[in-house]
Amino acid sequence: MIRKIIIPFLIAMGLLVLQIVVLPYIAVKGILPNILLIYILFYSLRYGQVQGMVFAFFVGIIFDYASSELIGSGMFAFTLAAFVAGYFYKEDFNITLQNIKLLVFTFLLSATLFFFSYSVLGSASETKFGYFFFSVLSAAYTTLLALIVYFIPRKNYE
Amino acid sequence: MQIILKKIFGKIKEYLLLFILLIISLVVLTLNHNPKVKKIRTYAFSTVAVWAELFNYVTGSDSPEIKKLRLKNAELMLQVNKLHEYAFENAELKRLLNYKEKSDYKLIPATVLAKNISKTQGVYIINVGKKDSVAKGMPVITDKGLVGIITNVSNNYSLIRTLQNSFLKIAAIIPRSNIEGVVKWDGNRLVIENIPTTADINIGDRVVTSVLSTVFPPSIPVGLVAKKETNISGLLSNVTIKPFVNVIAVKNVFVFAAVQSKQINNLELNLLSK
């Protein structure tokens, strides 16, 4: 319980503060990666769809309250992204980590869905489908950041 | 029967959970204007703001001299903008030279502590709040122009809804030709929509907040006209505005200590009710 829920939750809170305070400095023309999303996607890949979605849902609530205009938009977007990422869950997480193509595909797909739904829900504009290009760019930037994390030496997961 | 249900549930439990969580999220979306929700948000962003302030303190801050100069710059910007408008209205106002106008601008300097940079929900946290006499509804500017508006205030921090937020709509005017319109963020750019194509608007025209706005004081610079695109009908056009302020890069701002007048709002309401 501590390893699967409490510690990840505390890590997510730390990443949330980093996301809001530090990450805006590395935005490129308004395109910003989301390190909280990276963590949630790795969590889903490690523990599966159900746990991933529940974790993403509660982290999304706190993300919305701490940072956003619309409470509910982050909840929706994180849960959806975790569901998609959790689809590629394998019992042996080390196999997932070694398959870089799968990781890139999962991250790009989930992150695009996240940014698109987050933008659409948060918008009062009629031209909602114009956010798709922005979503792809943000997803690419997030995936790039995720791959940097991937290259950090780590232990084998049980 | 139980076995069948168990089997079905086992197969669809992920989809069922997804459905339930998404429905809850959508329901929560509809509760955004609930006062209790707003109160919780105030506490939450205040907590994040404490960490943000610590980070800003560690990474260094500007000298008092630079802060003074920025404040002076912002005051001068507002004065210069007023002078621009007086130049346009000179002939009409000659008879009214004796009218009184307060020209003391109360500006509260602030630093942006945290930014939620999103395509549609630009929201920043600044390090001034109720104890600095900041109130909800006060505009936020820099020495170049408008940044946004205060939407939520705690004791020490405030939330700004920036120009890059699709919920912020600004009643604006092009002083050269007195064309009024509503500036809004469409996710990619600031735009005034549905202006008659025959309206006298040139590229480079200044756009400022309008006296018709009940949210912003008049004459705060917003941007310059960058593009004019005619709709398919040919009768109406959309005007793209290039803001004076680079909202994404903004760090030091000023809260313009002015809120909308209840008296004026009440008068307007009375007129409408007749």
Tab-separated table of C-alpha atoms in Angstrom:
chain	number	residue	atom	x	y	z
A	1	MET	CA	0.000	0.000	0.000
A	2	ILE	CA	2.812	2.400	0.901
A	3	ARG	CA	4.895	1.495	-2.168
A	4	LYS	CA	1.979	1.420	-4.586
A	5	ILE	CA	-0.096	4.357	-3.369
A	6	ILE	CA	1.403	6.629	-0.736
A	7	ILE	CA	4.929	7.057	-2.110
A	8	PRO	CA	3.754	7.529	-5.727
A	9	PHE	CA	1.191	10.058	-4.499
A	10	LEU	CA	3.844	12.039	-2.643
A	11	ILE	CA	6.113	11.922	-5.692
A	12	ALA	CA	3.200	13.149	-7.823
A	13	MET	CA	2.675	16.118	-5.471
A	14	GLY	CA	6.330	17.051	-5.784
A	15	LEU	CA	6.136	16.786	-9.555
A	16	LEU	CA	2.987	18.934	-9.523
A	17	VAL	CA	4.852	21.764	-7.826
A	18	LEU	CA	7.723	21.365	-10.311
A	19	GLN	CA	5.258	21.375	-13.202
A	20	ILE	CA	3.700	24.663	-12.162
A	21	VAL	CA	6.757	26.458	-10.829
A	22	VAL	CA	9.787	25.257	-12.795
A	23	LEU	CA	8.605	23.826	-16.109
A	24	PRO	CA	7.219	27.072	-17.574
A	25	TYR	CA	10.872	28.125	-17.944
A	26	ILE	CA	11.460	25.386	-20.520
A	27	ALA	CA	8.364	26.104	-22.593
A	28	VAL	CA	9.054	26.564	-26.304
A	29	LYS	CA	6.590	28.993	-27.959
A	30	GLY	CA	3.878	28.000	-25.496
A	31	ILE	CA	4.548	24.266	-25.880
A	32	LEU	CA	5.127	22.805	-22.459
A	33	PRO	CA	5.771	19.172	-21.448
A	34	ASN	CA	3.895	17.659	-18.531
A	35	ILE	CA	6.103	15.707	-16.112
A	36	LEU	CA	3.115	14.753	-13.999
A	37	LEU	CA	1.646	13.055	-17.052
A	38	ILE	CA	4.941	11.210	-17.621
A	39	TYR	CA	4.802	9.838	-14.100
A	40	ILE	CA	1.160	8.811	-14.390
A	41	LEU	CA	1.798	7.033	-17.697
A	42	PHE	CA	4.750	5.122	-16.244
A	43	TYR	CA	2.553	4.241	-13.262
A	44	SER	CA	-0.165	2.898	-15.575
A	45	LEU	CA	2.358	0.914	-17.573
A	46	ARG	CA	3.671	-0.597	-14.354
A	47	TYR	CA	0.450	-1.339	-12.473
A	48	GLY	CA	-2.207	-1.614	-15.185
A	49	GLN	CA	-5.300	0.228	-16.308
A	50	VAL	CA	-7.443	0.040	-13.178
A	51	GLN	CA	-4.813	1.242	-10.723
A	52	GLY	CA	-3.469	3.715	-13.245
A	53	MET	CA	-6.872	5.280	-13.840
A	54	VAL	CA	-7.687	5.613	-10.151
A	55	PHE	CA	-4.271	7.123	-9.432
A	56	ALA	CA	-4.596	9.494	-12.390
A	57	PHE	CA	-8.093	10.519	-11.309
A	58	PHE	CA	-7.038	11.616	-7.833
A	59	VAL	CA	-3.859	13.275	-9.036
A	60	GLY	CA	-5.974	15.052	-11.622
A	61	ILE	CA	-8.246	16.470	-8.905
A	62	ILE	CA	-5.285	17.984	-7.114
A	63	PHE	CA	-3.738	19.218	-10.369
A	64	ASP	CA	-6.976	21.007	-11.232
A	65	TYR	CA	-7.283	22.676	-7.880
A	66	ALA	CA	-3.654	23.742	-7.749
A	67	SER	CA	-3.199	25.006	-11.258
A	68	SER	CA	-6.154	25.206	-13.510
A	69	GLU	CA	-9.212	27.208	-14.417
A	70	LEU	CA	-11.597	24.328	-14.824
A	71	ILE	CA	-11.883	21.718	-12.111
A	72	GLY	CA	-12.602	18.466	-13.874
A	73	SER	CA	-10.640	19.049	-17.065
A	74	GLY	CA	-7.418	17.619	-15.636
A	75	MET	CA	-9.295	14.759	-13.982
A	76	PHE	CA	-10.855	13.819	-17.301
A	77	ALA	CA	-7.677	14.149	-19.338
A	78	PHE	CA	-5.369	12.306	-16.922
A	79	THR	CA	-7.847	9.430	-16.487
A	80	LEU	CA	-8.217	9.018	-20.237
A	81	ALA	CA	-4.453	9.071	-20.788
A	82	ALA	CA	-3.889	6.526	-17.991
A	83	PHE	CA	-6.520	4.229	-19.516
A	84	VAL	CA	-4.788	4.257	-22.892
A	85	ALA	CA	-1.314	3.763	-21.389
A	86	GLY	CA	-2.542	0.974	-19.095
A	87	TYR	CA	-3.708	-0.951	-22.154
A	88	PHE	CA	-0.046	-1.693	-22.895
A	89	TYR	CA	0.582	-3.002	-19.380
A	90	LYS	CA	2.673	-6.165	-19.099
A	91	GLU	CA	3.255	-8.125	-15.911
A	92	ASP	CA	7.000	-7.803	-16.260
A	93	PHE	CA	7.608	-4.049	-16.301
A	94	ASN	CA	11.223	-4.561	-17.343
A	95	ILE	CA	10.053	-5.891	-20.729
A	96	THR	CA	7.984	-2.751	-21.228
A	97	LEU	CA	10.934	-0.537	-20.340
A	98	GLN	CA	13.201	-2.326	-22.805
A	99	ASN	CA	10.764	-1.884	-25.687
A	100	ILE	CA	11.503	1.717	-26.644
A	101	LYS	CA	9.192	1.701	-29.686
A	102	LEU	CA	6.257	0.662	-27.504
A	103	LEU	CA	7.145	3.334	-24.962
A	104	VAL	CA	7.329	6.061	-27.606
A	105	PHE	CA	4.052	4.974	-29.196
A	106	THR	CA	2.254	4.720	-25.849
A	107	PHE	CA	3.477	8.090	-24.687
A	108	LEU	CA	2.726	9.864	-27.946
A	109	LEU	CA	-0.779	8.435	-28.124
A	110	SER	CA	-1.686	8.967	-24.469
A	111	ALA	CA	-0.106	12.405	-24.248
A	112	THR	CA	-1.843	13.593	-27.448
A	113	LEU	CA	-5.171	12.455	-26.022
A	114	PHE	CA	-4.361	14.204	-22.745
A	115	PHE	CA	-3.435	17.575	-24.249
A	116	PHE	CA	-6.292	17.490	-26.740
A	117	SER	CA	-8.997	16.688	-24.205
A	118	TYR	CA	-7.498	19.132	-21.691
A	119	SER	CA	-7.506	21.925	-24.279
A	120	VAL	CA	-10.970	21.144	-25.615
A	121	LEU	CA	-12.571	20.944	-22.166
A	122	GLY	CA	-10.881	24.165	-21.095
A	123	SER	CA	-11.943	26.132	-24.112
A	124	ALA	CA	-14.894	28.402	-24.680
A	125	SER	CA	-13.958	28.721	-28.346
A	126	GLU	CA	-15.802	27.110	-31.244
A	127	THR	CA	-12.619	26.162	-33.120
A	128	LYS	CA	-11.813	23.223	-30.862
A	129	PHE	CA	-10.244	20.948	-33.449
A	130	GLY	CA	-7.492	23.471	-34.055
A	131	TYR	CA	-5.890	22.245	-30.825
A	132	PHE	CA	-4.908	18.944	-32.399
A	133	PHE	CA	-1.634	20.251	-33.849
A	134	PHE	CA	-0.761	21.852	-30.511
A	135	SER	CA	-1.571	18.549	-28.754
A	136	VAL	CA	0.754	16.578	-31.020
A	137	LEU	CA	3.622	19.019	-30.415
A	138	SER	CA	3.094	18.979	-26.647
A	139	ALA	CA	2.906	15.174	-26.704
A	140	ALA	CA	6.165	15.005	-28.668
A	141	TYR	CA	7.906	17.312	-26.180
A	142	THR	CA	6.560	15.266	-23.255
A	143	THR	CA	7.686	12.004	-24.891
A	144	LEU	CA	11.150	13.454	-25.431
A	145	LEU	CA	11.371	14.307	-21.746
A	146	ALA	CA	10.086	10.857	-20.832
A	147	LEU	CA	12.835	9.247	-22.900
A	148	ILE	CA	15.473	11.204	-20.963
A	149	VAL	CA	14.086	9.680	-17.768
A	150	TYR	CA	14.219	6.287	-19.464
A	151	PHE	CA	17.980	6.517	-19.907
A	152	ILE	CA	18.635	7.102	-16.194
A	153	PRO	CA	20.126	3.915	-14.643
A	154	ARG	CA	17.625	2.063	-12.478
A	155	LYS	CA	17.103	-1.229	-10.719
A	156	ASN	CA	15.173	-4.137	-12.249
A	157	TYR	CA	11.545	-4.042	-11.235
A	158	GLU	CA	9.953	-7.066	-9.524
B	1	MET	CA	-26.275	-16.197	-13.816
B	2	GLN	CA	-23.736	-15.030	-11.260
B	3	ILE	CA	-20.930	-16.696	-13.169
B	4	ILE	CA	-22.017	-15.010	-16.395
B	5	LEU	CA	-22.185	-11.621	-14.685
B	6	LYS	CA	-18.776	-12.202	-13.121
B	7	LYS	CA	-17.357	-13.128	-16.510
B	8	ILE	CA	-18.835	-10.030	-18.175
B	9	PHE	CA	-17.697	-7.799	-15.322
B	10	GLY	CA	-14.203	-9.271	-15.505
B	11	LYS	CA	-14.005	-8.391	-19.185
B	12	ILE	CA	-15.412	-4.886	-18.994
B	13	LYS	CA	-14.306	-3.668	-15.568
B	14	GLU	CA	-11.675	-1.329	-17.019
B	15	TYR	CA	-14.189	0.249	-19.404
B	16	LEU	CA	-16.779	0.500	-16.657
B	17	LEU	CA	-14.321	2.212	-14.337
B	18	LEU	CA	-13.241	4.571	-17.135
B	19	PHE	CA	-16.872	5.428	-17.836
B	20	ILE	CA	-17.626	6.109	-14.161
B	21	LEU	CA	-14.527	8.270	-13.632
B	22	LEU	CA	-15.128	10.293	-16.804
B	23	ILE	CA	-18.760	10.887	-15.835
B	24	ILE	CA	-17.642	12.104	-12.407
B	25	SER	CA	-15.121	14.440	-14.086
B	26	LEU	CA	-17.806	15.872	-16.341
B	27	VAL	CA	-20.143	16.361	-13.381
B	28	VAL	CA	-17.370	18.147	-11.487
B	29	LEU	CA	-16.868	20.364	-14.557
B	30	THR	CA	-20.404	21.630	-14.123
B	31	LEU	CA	-19.742	22.563	-10.475
B	32	ASN	CA	-16.975	25.030	-11.220
B	33	HIS	CA	-18.996	28.072	-10.221
B	34	ASN	CA	-19.974	26.639	-6.852
B	35	PRO	CA	-18.666	28.943	-4.068
B	36	LYS	CA	-17.392	25.977	-2.008
B	37	VAL	CA	-15.333	24.767	-4.979
B	38	LYS	CA	-13.847	28.241	-5.372
B	39	LYS	CA	-12.923	28.325	-1.694
B	40	ILE	CA	-11.070	25.010	-1.914
B	41	ARG	CA	-9.262	26.263	-5.004
B	42	THR	CA	-8.103	29.328	-3.066
B	43	TYR	CA	-6.497	27.146	-0.399
B	44	ALA	CA	-4.944	24.851	-2.996
B	45	PHE	CA	-3.286	27.521	-5.100
B	46	SER	CA	-2.060	29.310	-1.961
B	47	THR	CA	-0.216	26.136	-0.971
B	48	VAL	CA	1.427	25.834	-4.376
B	49	ALA	CA	2.249	29.522	-4.302
B	50	VAL	CA	4.268	29.091	-1.087
B	51	TRP	CA	6.563	26.637	-2.853
B	52	ALA	CA	6.706	28.830	-5.905
B	53	GLU	CA	7.753	31.800	-3.793
B	54	LEU	CA	10.481	29.747	-2.175
B	55	PHE	CA	11.772	28.700	-5.587
B	56	ASN	CA	11.766	32.280	-6.802
B	57	TYR	CA	13.597	33.401	-3.671
B	58	VAL	CA	16.285	30.749	-4.143
B	59	THR	CA	16.790	31.478	-7.838
B	60	GLY	CA	17.222	35.163	-7.171
B	61	SER	CA	15.105	38.306	-7.531
B	62	ASP	CA	15.479	41.806	-8.941
B	63	SER	CA	17.060	44.668	-7.018
B	64	PRO	CA	14.745	47.291	-5.432
B	65	GLU	CA	16.073	49.842	-7.920
B	66	ILE	CA	14.914	47.791	-10.887
B	67	LYS	CA	11.521	47.250	-9.265
B	68	LYS	CA	11.118	51.016	-8.800
B	69	LEU	CA	12.026	51.632	-12.429
B	70	ARG	CA	9.521	49.030	-13.612
B	71	LEU	CA	6.782	50.669	-11.571
B	72	LYS	CA	7.694	54.031	-13.046
B	73	ASN	CA	7.670	52.526	-16.539
B	74	ALA	CA	4.190	51.132	-16.037
B	75	GLU	CA	2.856	54.462	-14.754
B	76	LEU	CA	4.423	56.271	-17.701
B	77	MET	CA	2.946	53.731	-20.121
B	78	LEU	CA	-0.538	54.473	-18.821
B	79	GLN	CA	0.073	58.207	-19.038
B	80	VAL	CA	1.415	57.969	-22.594
B	81	ASN	CA	-1.578	55.924	-23.628
B	82	LYS	CA	-3.925	58.514	-22.243
B	83	LEU	CA	-2.074	61.173	-24.206
B	84	HIS	CA	-2.551	59.139	-27.391
B	85	GLU	CA	-6.275	59.233	-26.859
B	86	TYR	CA	-6.343	62.895	-26.029
B	87	ALA	CA	-4.659	63.559	-29.367
B	88	PHE	CA	-7.560	61.838	-31.175
B	89	GLU	CA	-10.230	63.584	-29.133
B	90	ASN	CA	-8.560	67.009	-28.988
B	91	ALA	CA	-11.106	69.011	-31.006
B	92	GLU	CA	-14.081	67.649	-29.085
B	93	LEU	CA	-12.478	67.971	-25.679
B	94	LYS	CA	-11.339	71.601	-26.019
B	95	ARG	CA	-14.656	72.731	-24.593
B	96	LEU	CA	-14.274	70.293	-21.756
B	97	LEU	CA	-10.792	71.260	-20.632
B	98	ASN	CA	-12.113	72.147	-17.260
B	99	TYR	CA	-13.324	68.661	-16.458
B	100	LYS	CA	-11.516	66.954	-13.648
B	101	GLU	CA	-9.850	63.603	-13.994
B	102	LYS	CA	-7.901	61.650	-11.465
B	103	SER	CA	-4.559	60.702	-12.882
B	104	ASP	CA	-3.057	58.941	-9.892
B	105	TYR	CA	-2.763	55.269	-10.755
B	106	LYS	CA	-2.463	52.930	-7.828
B	107	LEU	CA	-0.290	50.062	-9.037
B	108	ILE	CA	0.617	47.140	-6.825
B	109	PRO	CA	3.842	45.459	-8.016
B	110	ALA	CA	3.857	41.672	-8.081
B	111	THR	CA	5.936	38.748	-9.294
B	112	VAL	CA	4.568	35.767	-11.177
B	113	LEU	CA	5.332	32.727	-9.043
B	114	ALA	CA	3.770	29.932	-11.070
B	115	LYS	CA	2.241	29.555	-14.494
B	116	ASN	CA	-0.232	27.079	-15.879
B	117	ILE	CA	0.645	27.482	-19.549
B	118	SER	CA	-2.094	25.776	-21.482
B	119	LYS	CA	-3.499	26.363	-24.940
B	120	THR	CA	-6.764	27.606	-23.496
B	121	GLN	CA	-6.465	27.982	-19.729
B	122	GLY	CA	-3.673	30.465	-19.092
B	123	VAL	CA	-3.659	30.967	-15.320
B	124	TYR	CA	-0.823	32.473	-13.288
B	125	ILE	CA	-0.198	32.836	-9.548
B	126	ILE	CA	1.264	36.103	-8.229
B	127	ASN	CA	2.697	36.985	-4.824
B	128	VAL	CA	0.197	39.624	-3.741
B	129	GLY	CA	-3.168	39.067	-2.122
B	130	LYS	CA	-5.786	40.506	0.210
B	131	LYS	CA	-3.211	41.905	2.600
B	132	ASP	CA	-1.816	44.012	-0.286
B	133	SER	CA	-5.342	45.332	-1.045
B	134	VAL	CA	-5.716	43.146	-4.114
B	135	ALA	CA	-9.304	42.213	-4.929
B	136	LYS	CA	-11.034	40.012	-7.456
B	137	GLY	CA	-11.672	41.813	-10.721
B	138	MET	CA	-8.575	44.020	-10.707
B	139	PRO	CA	-6.711	44.184	-14.024
B	140	VAL	CA	-3.087	43.089	-14.215
B	141	ILE	CA	-0.679	44.974	-16.466
B	142	THR	CA	3.007	45.406	-17.237
B	143	ASP	CA	4.755	48.508	-18.537
B	144	LYS	CA	3.728	47.360	-22.026
B	145	GLY	CA	0.040	46.596	-21.592
B	146	LEU	CA	-2.657	44.264	-20.343
B	147	VAL	CA	-1.798	40.826	-19.000
B	148	GLY	CA	-5.088	39.657	-17.518
B	149	ILE	CA	-7.458	39.942	-14.596
B	150	ILE	CA	-7.493	38.755	-10.987
B	151	THR	CA	-10.010	35.915	-10.568
B	152	ASN	CA	-9.226	34.565	-7.131
B	153	VAL	CA	-7.521	36.058	-4.081
B	154	SER	CA	-6.146	34.574	-0.883
B	155	ASN	CA	-4.383	36.451	1.910
B	156	ASN	CA	-0.972	36.437	0.258
B	157	TYR	CA	-1.485	35.271	-3.324
B	158	SER	CA	-3.769	35.786	-6.284
B	159	LEU	CA	-4.767	33.962	-9.468
B	160	ILE	CA	-4.647	35.779	-12.789
B	161	ARG	CA	-6.688	34.760	-15.813
B	162	THR	CA	-4.340	35.813	-18.617
B	163	LEU	CA	-4.968	37.018	-22.159
B	164	GLN	CA	-4.322	33.428	-23.295
B	165	ASN	CA	-7.421	32.125	-21.568
B	166	SER	CA	-10.499	31.443	-23.627
B	167	PHE	CA	-12.772	32.547	-20.786
B	168	LEU	CA	-11.387	36.079	-20.752
B	169	LYS	CA	-13.320	38.461	-22.974
B	170	ILE	CA	-12.302	42.121	-23.177
B	171	ALA	CA	-14.474	44.968	-24.451
B	172	ALA	CA	-12.004	46.908	-26.581
B	173	ILE	CA	-11.873	49.879	-28.895
B	174	ILE	CA	-9.650	51.033	-31.742
B	175	PRO	CA	-9.312	54.712	-30.783
B	176	ARG	CA	-8.329	55.937	-34.257
B	177	SER	CA	-11.664	54.943	-35.738
B	178	ASN	CA	-13.769	54.323	-32.598
B	179	ILE	CA	-14.526	50.739	-33.641
B	180	GLU	CA	-15.716	48.687	-30.671
B	181	GLY	CA	-15.416	44.949	-30.336
B	182	VAL	CA	-14.778	42.055	-27.943
B	183	VAL	CA	-11.257	40.641	-27.831
B	184	LYS	CA	-11.019	36.968	-26.994
B	185	TRP	CA	-8.489	34.143	-27.138
B	186	ASP	CA	-9.462	31.391	-29.565
B	187	GLY	CA	-6.727	28.974	-28.555
B	188	ASN	CA	-4.191	30.288	-31.044
B	189	ARG	CA	-4.494	34.053	-31.161
B	190	LEU	CA	-6.262	37.105	-29.793
B	191	VAL	CA	-9.094	37.999	-32.114
B	192	ILE	CA	-12.010	40.406	-32.476
B	193	GLU	CA	-14.685	38.552	-34.381
B	194	ASN	CA	-17.506	39.715	-36.609
B	195	ILE	CA	-16.419	43.262	-37.310
B	196	PRO	CA	-18.127	44.731	-40.396
B	197	THR	CA	-15.755	44.448	-43.351
B	198	THR	CA	-16.335	48.084	-44.199
B	199	ALA	CA	-15.074	49.202	-40.776
B	200	ASP	CA	-12.062	51.516	-40.900
B	201	ILE	CA	-9.365	49.253	-39.449
B	202	ASN	CA	-5.728	49.283	-40.558
B	203	ILE	CA	-2.862	46.970	-39.738
B	204	GLY	CA	-0.978	48.552	-36.868
B	205	ASP	CA	-3.962	50.250	-35.237
B	206	ARG	CA	-3.774	50.326	-31.461
B	207	VAL	CA	-6.373	48.369	-29.499
B	208	VAL	CA	-7.162	49.448	-25.946
B	209	THR	CA	-9.799	48.547	-23.384
B	210	SER	CA	-13.080	50.280	-23.973
B	211	VAL	CA	-15.030	52.605	-21.715
B	212	LEU	CA	-17.966	50.237	-22.322
B	213	SER	CA	-16.190	47.479	-20.403
B	214	THR	CA	-17.585	46.885	-16.928
B	215	VAL	CA	-14.583	44.694	-16.119
B	216	PHE	CA	-11.539	46.723	-17.191
B	217	PRO	CA	-10.870	50.420	-16.763
B	218	PRO	CA	-10.697	52.178	-20.142
B	219	SER	CA	-7.550	52.913	-22.139
B	220	ILE	CA	-5.356	50.020	-21.016
B	221	PRO	CA	-3.301	48.950	-24.061
B	222	VAL	CA	-4.113	45.487	-25.344
B	223	GLY	CA	-2.237	45.179	-28.647
B	224	LEU	CA	-1.918	46.115	-32.276
B	225	VAL	CA	-4.038	44.980	-35.204
B	226	ALA	CA	-1.947	42.329	-36.985
B	227	LYS	CA	-4.303	40.871	-39.548
B	228	LYS	CA	-7.793	41.301	-40.935
B	229	GLU	CA	-9.524	38.286	-42.446
B	230	THR	CA	-12.862	38.444	-44.180
B	231	ASN	CA	-15.410	35.725	-43.482
B	232	ILE	CA	-16.811	33.585	-46.230
B	233	SER	CA	-19.878	35.849	-46.422
B	234	GLY	CA	-17.696	38.876	-47.131
B	235	LEU	CA	-19.793	41.024	-44.814
B	236	LEU	CA	-17.926	40.399	-41.584
B	237	SER	CA	-14.247	40.114	-40.714
B	238	ASN	CA	-12.091	38.753	-37.930
B	239	VAL	CA	-9.287	40.979	-36.720
B	240	THR	CA	-6.199	39.356	-35.209
B	241	ILE	CA	-4.512	41.308	-32.425
B	242	LYS	CA	-0.827	41.032	-31.562
B	243	PRO	CA	-0.670	41.709	-27.816
B	244	PHE	CA	1.828	44.209	-26.492
B	245	VAL	CA	2.774	41.852	-23.702
B	246	ASN	CA	4.483	38.503	-24.297
B	247	VAL	CA	2.238	36.747	-21.809
B	248	ILE	CA	4.228	33.511	-21.715
B	249	ALA	CA	7.466	35.273	-20.753
B	250	VAL	CA	6.024	37.768	-18.281
B	251	LYS	CA	7.625	37.745	-14.844
B	252	ASN	CA	6.941	41.066	-13.119
B	253	VAL	CA	3.496	42.588	-13.260
B	254	PHE	CA	1.382	45.278	-11.649
B	255	VAL	CA	-2.099	44.950	-10.276
B	256	PHE	CA	-4.132	47.977	-11.252
B	257	ALA	CA	-6.053	48.775	-8.069
B	258	ALA	CA	-9.366	49.541	-9.737
B	259	VAL	CA	-12.535	47.478	-9.685
B	260	GLN	CA	-15.759	47.844	-11.638
B	261	SER	CA	-18.195	50.378	-10.282
B	262	LYS	CA	-21.311	48.840	-8.761
B	263	GLN	CA	-23.071	52.154	-9.219
B	264	ILE	CA	-22.548	52.095	-12.997
B	265	ASN	CA	-23.564	48.428	-13.186
B	266	ASN	CA	-26.742	49.172	-11.264
B	267	LEU	CA	-27.585	52.031	-13.614
B	268	GLU	CA	-27.092	49.770	-16.621
B	269	LEU	CA	-29.280	47.124	-15.042
B	270	ASN	CA	-31.984	49.707	-14.428
B	271	LEU	CA	-31.892	50.801	-18.066
B	272	LEU	CA	-32.162	47.218	-19.262
B	273	SER	CA	-35.095	46.464	-16.987
B	274	LYS	CA	-37.079	49.368	-18.541
